[in-house]
Short mmCIF file of C-alpha atoms and ligand atoms in Angstrom, two decimals:
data_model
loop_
_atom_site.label_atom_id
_atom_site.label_comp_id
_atom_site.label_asym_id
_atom_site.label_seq_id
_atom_site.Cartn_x
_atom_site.Cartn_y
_atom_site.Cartn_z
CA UNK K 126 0.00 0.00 0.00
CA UNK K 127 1.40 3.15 -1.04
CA UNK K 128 1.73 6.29 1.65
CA UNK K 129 0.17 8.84 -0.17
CA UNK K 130 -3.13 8.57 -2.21
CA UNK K 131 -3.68 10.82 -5.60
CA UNK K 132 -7.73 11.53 -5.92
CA UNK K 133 -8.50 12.38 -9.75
CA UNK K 134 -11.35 12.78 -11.45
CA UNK K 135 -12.55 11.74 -15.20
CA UNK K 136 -12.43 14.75 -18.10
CA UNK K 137 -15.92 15.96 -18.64
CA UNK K 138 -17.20 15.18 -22.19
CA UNK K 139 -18.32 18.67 -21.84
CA UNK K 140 -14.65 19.94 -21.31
CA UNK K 141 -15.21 22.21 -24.79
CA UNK K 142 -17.20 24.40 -22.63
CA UNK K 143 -14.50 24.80 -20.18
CA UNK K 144 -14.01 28.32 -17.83
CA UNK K 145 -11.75 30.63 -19.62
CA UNK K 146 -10.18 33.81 -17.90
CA UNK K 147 -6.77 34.29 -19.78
CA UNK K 148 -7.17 32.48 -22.74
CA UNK K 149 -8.62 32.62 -25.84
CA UNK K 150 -10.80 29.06 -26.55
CA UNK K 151 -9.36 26.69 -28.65
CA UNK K 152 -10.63 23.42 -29.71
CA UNK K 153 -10.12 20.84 -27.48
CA UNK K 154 -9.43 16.74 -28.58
CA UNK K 155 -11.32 15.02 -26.07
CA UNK K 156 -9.61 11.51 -26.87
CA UNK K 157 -5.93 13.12 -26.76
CA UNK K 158 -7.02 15.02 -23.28
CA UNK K 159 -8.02 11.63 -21.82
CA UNK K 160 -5.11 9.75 -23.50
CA UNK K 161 -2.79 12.54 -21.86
CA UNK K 162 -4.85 12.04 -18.01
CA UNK K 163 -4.24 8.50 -18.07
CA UNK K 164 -0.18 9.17 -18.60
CA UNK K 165 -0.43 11.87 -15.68
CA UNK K 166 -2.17 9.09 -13.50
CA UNK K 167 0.11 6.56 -13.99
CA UNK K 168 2.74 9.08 -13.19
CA UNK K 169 1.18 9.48 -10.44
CA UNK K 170 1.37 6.11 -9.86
CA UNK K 171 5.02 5.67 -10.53
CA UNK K 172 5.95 8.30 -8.50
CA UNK K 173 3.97 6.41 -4.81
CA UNK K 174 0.74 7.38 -5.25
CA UNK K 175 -2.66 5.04 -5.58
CA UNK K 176 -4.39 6.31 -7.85
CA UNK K 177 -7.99 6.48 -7.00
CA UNK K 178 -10.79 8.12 -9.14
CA UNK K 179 -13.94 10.57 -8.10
CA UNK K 180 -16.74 9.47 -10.02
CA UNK K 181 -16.63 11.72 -13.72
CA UNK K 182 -19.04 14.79 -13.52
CA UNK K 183 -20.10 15.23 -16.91
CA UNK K 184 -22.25 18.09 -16.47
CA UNK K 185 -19.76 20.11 -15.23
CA UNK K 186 -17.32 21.20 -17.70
CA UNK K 187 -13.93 21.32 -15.54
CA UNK K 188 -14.85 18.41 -12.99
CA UNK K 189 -11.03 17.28 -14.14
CA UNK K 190 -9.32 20.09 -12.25
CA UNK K 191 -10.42 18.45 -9.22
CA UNK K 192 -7.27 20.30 -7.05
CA UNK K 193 -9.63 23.27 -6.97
CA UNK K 194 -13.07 21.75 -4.94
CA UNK K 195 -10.79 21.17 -1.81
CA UNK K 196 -7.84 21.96 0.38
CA UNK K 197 -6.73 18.72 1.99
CA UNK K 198 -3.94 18.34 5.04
CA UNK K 199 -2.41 16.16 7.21
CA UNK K 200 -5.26 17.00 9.74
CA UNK K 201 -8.72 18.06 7.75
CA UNK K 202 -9.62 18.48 4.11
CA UNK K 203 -11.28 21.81 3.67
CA UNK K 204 -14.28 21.48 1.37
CA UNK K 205 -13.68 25.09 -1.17
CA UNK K 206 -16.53 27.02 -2.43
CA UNK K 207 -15.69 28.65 -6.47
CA UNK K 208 -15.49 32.37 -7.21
CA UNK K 209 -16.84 30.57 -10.64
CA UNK K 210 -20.77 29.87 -10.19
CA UNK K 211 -20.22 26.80 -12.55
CA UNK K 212 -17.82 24.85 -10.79
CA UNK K 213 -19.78 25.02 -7.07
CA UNK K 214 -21.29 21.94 -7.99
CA UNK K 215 -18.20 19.67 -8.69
CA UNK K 216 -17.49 19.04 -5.11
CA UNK K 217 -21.02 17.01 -4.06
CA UNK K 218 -18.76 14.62 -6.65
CA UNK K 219 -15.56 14.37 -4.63
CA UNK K 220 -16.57 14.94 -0.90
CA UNK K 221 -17.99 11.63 -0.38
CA UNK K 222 -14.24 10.28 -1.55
CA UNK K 223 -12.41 12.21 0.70
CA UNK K 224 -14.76 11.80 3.56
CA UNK K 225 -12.98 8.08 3.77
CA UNK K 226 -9.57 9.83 4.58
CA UNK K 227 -9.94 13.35 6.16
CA UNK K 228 -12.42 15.15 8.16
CA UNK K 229 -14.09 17.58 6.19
CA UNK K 230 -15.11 21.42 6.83
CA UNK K 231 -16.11 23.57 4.59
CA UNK K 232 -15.75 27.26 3.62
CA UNK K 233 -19.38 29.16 3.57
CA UNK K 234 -21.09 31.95 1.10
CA UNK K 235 -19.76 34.42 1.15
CA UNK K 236 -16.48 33.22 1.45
CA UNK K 237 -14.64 32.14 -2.08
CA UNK K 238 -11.92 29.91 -2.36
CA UNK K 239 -9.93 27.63 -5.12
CA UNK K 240 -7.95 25.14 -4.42
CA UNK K 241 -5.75 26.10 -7.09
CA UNK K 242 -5.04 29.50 -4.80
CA UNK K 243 -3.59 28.00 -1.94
CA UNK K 244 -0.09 26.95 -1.66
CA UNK K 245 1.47 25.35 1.13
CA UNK K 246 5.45 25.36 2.21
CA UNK K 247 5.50 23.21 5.70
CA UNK K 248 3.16 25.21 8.03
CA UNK K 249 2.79 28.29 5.78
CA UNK K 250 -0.20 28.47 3.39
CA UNK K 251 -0.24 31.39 0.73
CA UNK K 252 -3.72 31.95 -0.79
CA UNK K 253 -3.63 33.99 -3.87
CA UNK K 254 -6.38 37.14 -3.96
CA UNK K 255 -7.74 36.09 -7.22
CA UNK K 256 -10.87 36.14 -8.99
CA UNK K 257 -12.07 32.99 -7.50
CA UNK K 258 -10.91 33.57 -4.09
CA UNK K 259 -11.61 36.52 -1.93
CA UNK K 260 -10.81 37.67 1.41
CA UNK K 261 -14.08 36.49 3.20
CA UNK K 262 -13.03 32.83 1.87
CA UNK K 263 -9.13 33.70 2.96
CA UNK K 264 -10.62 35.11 6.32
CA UNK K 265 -12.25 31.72 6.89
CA UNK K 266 -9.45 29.42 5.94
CA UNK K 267 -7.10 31.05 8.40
CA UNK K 268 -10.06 30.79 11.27
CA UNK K 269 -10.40 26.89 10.32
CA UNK K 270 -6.73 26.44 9.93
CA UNK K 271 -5.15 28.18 13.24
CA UNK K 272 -6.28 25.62 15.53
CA UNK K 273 -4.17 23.67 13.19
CA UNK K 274 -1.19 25.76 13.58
CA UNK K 275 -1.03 26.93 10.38
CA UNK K 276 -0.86 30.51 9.56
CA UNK K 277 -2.68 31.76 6.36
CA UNK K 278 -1.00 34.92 4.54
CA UNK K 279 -2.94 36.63 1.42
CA UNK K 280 -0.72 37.13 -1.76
CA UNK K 281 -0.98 39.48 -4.16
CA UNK K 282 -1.00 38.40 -7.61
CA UNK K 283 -1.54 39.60 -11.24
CA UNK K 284 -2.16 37.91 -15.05
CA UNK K 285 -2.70 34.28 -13.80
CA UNK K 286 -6.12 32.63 -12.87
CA UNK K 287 -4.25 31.11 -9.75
CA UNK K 288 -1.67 31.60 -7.26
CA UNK K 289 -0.34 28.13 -8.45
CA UNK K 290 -0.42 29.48 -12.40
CA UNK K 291 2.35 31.73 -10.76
CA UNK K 292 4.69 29.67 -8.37
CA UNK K 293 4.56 26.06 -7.32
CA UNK K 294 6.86 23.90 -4.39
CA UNK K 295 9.30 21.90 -6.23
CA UNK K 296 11.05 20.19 -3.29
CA UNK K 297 11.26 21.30 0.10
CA UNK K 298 10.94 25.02 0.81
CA UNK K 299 12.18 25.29 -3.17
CA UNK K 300 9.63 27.44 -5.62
CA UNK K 301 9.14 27.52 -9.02
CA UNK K 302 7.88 30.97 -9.91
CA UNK K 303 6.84 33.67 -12.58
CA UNK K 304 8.45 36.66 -10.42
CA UNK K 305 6.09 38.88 -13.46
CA UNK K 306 2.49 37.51 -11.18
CA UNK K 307 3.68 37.29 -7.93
CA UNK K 308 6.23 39.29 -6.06
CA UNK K 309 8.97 36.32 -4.79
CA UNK K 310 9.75 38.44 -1.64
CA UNK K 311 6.49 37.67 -0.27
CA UNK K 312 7.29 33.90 0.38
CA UNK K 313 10.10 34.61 2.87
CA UNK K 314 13.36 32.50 3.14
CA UNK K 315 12.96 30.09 0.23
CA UNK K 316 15.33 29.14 -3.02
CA UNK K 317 13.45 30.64 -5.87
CA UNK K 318 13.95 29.20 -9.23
CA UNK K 319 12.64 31.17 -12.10
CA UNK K 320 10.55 30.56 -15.00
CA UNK K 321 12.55 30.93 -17.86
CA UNK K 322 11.51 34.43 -19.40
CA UNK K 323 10.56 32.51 -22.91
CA UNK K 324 8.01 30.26 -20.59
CA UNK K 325 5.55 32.55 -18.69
CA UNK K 326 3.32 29.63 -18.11
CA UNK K 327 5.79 27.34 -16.62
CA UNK K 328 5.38 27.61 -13.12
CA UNK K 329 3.05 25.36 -12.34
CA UNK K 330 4.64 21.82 -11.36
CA UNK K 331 3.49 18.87 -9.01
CA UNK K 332 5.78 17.72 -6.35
CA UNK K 333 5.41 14.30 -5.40
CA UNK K 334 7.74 12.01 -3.54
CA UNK K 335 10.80 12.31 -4.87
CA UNK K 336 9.83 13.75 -8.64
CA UNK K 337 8.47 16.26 -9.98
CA UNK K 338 5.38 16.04 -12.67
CA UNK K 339 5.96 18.60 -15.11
CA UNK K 340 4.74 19.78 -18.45
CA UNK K 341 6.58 18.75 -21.53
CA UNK K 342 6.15 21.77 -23.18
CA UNK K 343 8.29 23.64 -21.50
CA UNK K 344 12.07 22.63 -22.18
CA UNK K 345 13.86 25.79 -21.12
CA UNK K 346 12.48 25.72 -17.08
CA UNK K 347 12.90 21.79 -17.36
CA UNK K 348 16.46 22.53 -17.87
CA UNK K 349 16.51 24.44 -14.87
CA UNK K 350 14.77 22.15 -12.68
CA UNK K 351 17.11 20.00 -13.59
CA UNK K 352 20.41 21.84 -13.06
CA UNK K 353 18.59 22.70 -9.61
CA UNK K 354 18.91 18.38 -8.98
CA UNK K 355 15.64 17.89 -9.44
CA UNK K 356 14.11 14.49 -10.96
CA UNK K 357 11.64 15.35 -13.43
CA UNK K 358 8.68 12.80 -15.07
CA UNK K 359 7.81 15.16 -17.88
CA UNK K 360 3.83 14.67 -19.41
CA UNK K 361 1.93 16.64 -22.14
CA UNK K 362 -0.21 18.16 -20.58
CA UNK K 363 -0.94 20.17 -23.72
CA UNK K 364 -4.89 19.58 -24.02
CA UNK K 365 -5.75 20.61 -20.54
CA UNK K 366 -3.63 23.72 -20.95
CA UNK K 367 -6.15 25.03 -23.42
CA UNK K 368 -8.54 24.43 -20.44
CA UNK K 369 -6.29 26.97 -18.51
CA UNK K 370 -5.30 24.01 -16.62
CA UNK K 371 -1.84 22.61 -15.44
CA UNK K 372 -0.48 19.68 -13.57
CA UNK K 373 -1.31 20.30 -10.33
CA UNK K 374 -5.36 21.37 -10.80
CA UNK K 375 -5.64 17.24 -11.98
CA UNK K 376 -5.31 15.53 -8.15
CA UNK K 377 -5.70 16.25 -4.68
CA UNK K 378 -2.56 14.46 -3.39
CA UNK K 379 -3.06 12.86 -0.22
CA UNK K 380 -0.66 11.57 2.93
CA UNK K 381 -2.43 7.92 4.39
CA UNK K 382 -2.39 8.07 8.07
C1 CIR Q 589 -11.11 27.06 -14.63
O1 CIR Q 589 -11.06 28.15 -15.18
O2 CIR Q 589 -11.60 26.91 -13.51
C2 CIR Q 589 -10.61 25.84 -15.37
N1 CIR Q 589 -10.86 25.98 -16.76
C3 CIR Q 589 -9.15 25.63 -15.11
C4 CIR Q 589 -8.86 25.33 -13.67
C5 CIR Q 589 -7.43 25.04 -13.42
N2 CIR Q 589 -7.21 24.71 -12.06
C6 CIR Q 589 -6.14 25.09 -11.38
O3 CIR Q 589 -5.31 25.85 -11.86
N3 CIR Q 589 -6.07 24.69 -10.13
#
């Protein structure tokens, strides 16, 4: 039995009608975007997880991203509530899933929160003030969380749809960031490793184990993870990038207790 668990979720035959913020909608091969989700599973897989799926949620367009319908710790899973009105029904599809691991809570109207905001480095979380998460839903995570002893800071960000568009954990206390969205200073005494210039999008990487999932599509910032020591299991992700999503909105990564 492996010690972490990876909870994905299906892509949505409806993923055409995805939510777009930042980019312009392209067409969308359904077969190639499932193709590519069952390589990022079983990378998943390879890199300690099992791999365990949500039941798919057809009606709603970006049921895939599933990293955005909850926050989940050591301690609690935190069930999130969407700045966008037509993802607040994707999580009645995953909650009963991660009811068998964590204790749930839940953040309440009119509190707003994505998963794909928060970013944790050890006891730290940095929630990105975005369009889908504001500071009622920040103001509730840090009331749920301090029992917890973590401490909840707000971040600043700009031209991304999520903090974790903009900067990422690559190992421990190491970042991957876009220093043009979010201002580095703000995440205190951590290496930094930079996008490279050519690869605004790049940031966004998923830490697991000992590797590192990470987008084939960008060679120039794999180069640098690399020189940095780190082990990479590059995936094309390139179908779900048209659906403004990246490797880290496709599982909710979990530690077994
Ligand atoms: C959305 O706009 O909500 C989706 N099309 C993409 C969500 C990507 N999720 C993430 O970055 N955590």
């Amino acid at each position: 039995m492996a010690s972490r668990i990876a909870i994905t979720r299906p892509v949505s035959t409806s993923i055409v009608h995805c939510e777009l913020t930042h980019l312009t909608r392209e067409p969308i091969d359904y077969s190639r975007a499932v193709e590519q989700h069952a390589a990022y599973q079983a990378a998943l897989a390879a890199l300690g997880c099992d791999v365990v799926s949500a039941p798919a949620g057809h009606d709603f367009p970006d049921a895939v991203f599933v990293e955005d319908v909850a926050l989940v710790l050591d301690e609690l899973a935190v069930m999130t509530r969407s700045g966008a009105v037509s993802r607040r029904g994707e999580a009645d599809g995953v909650e009963p899933l991660l009811a068998r691991y964590r204790d749930i809570v839940r953040i309440d109207a009119p509190g707003t929160l994505d998963g794909g905001d928060v970013l944790r480095v050890g006891r730290r979380l940095f929630v990105g003030c975005s369009s889908r998460s504001n500071a009622n839903g920040i103001a509730q995570l840090r009331a749920l969380l301090a029992r917890h002893g973590y401490e909840v800071d707000a971040v600043d960000m700009r031209g991304c749809l999520h903090l974790k568009t903009a900067v990422t954990a690559v190992a421990e206390n190491t970042l991957l960031g876009n220093g043009a969205c979010v201002e580095r200073s703000g995440f205190g005494n951590v290496t930094w490793i930079d996008v490279d210039p050519s690869e605004p999008h790049a940031a966004n990487a998923l830490w697991v184990g000992d590797g590192v999932i990470y987008p084939l599509a960008y060679a120039r910032t794999a180069d640098r993870l690399e020189a940095a020591g780190l082990a990479l299991h590059r995936v094309d992700a390139s179908e779900l990038a048209k659906a403004e999503g990246g490797v880290t909105c496709c599982s909710l990564i979990l530690a077994r207790r």
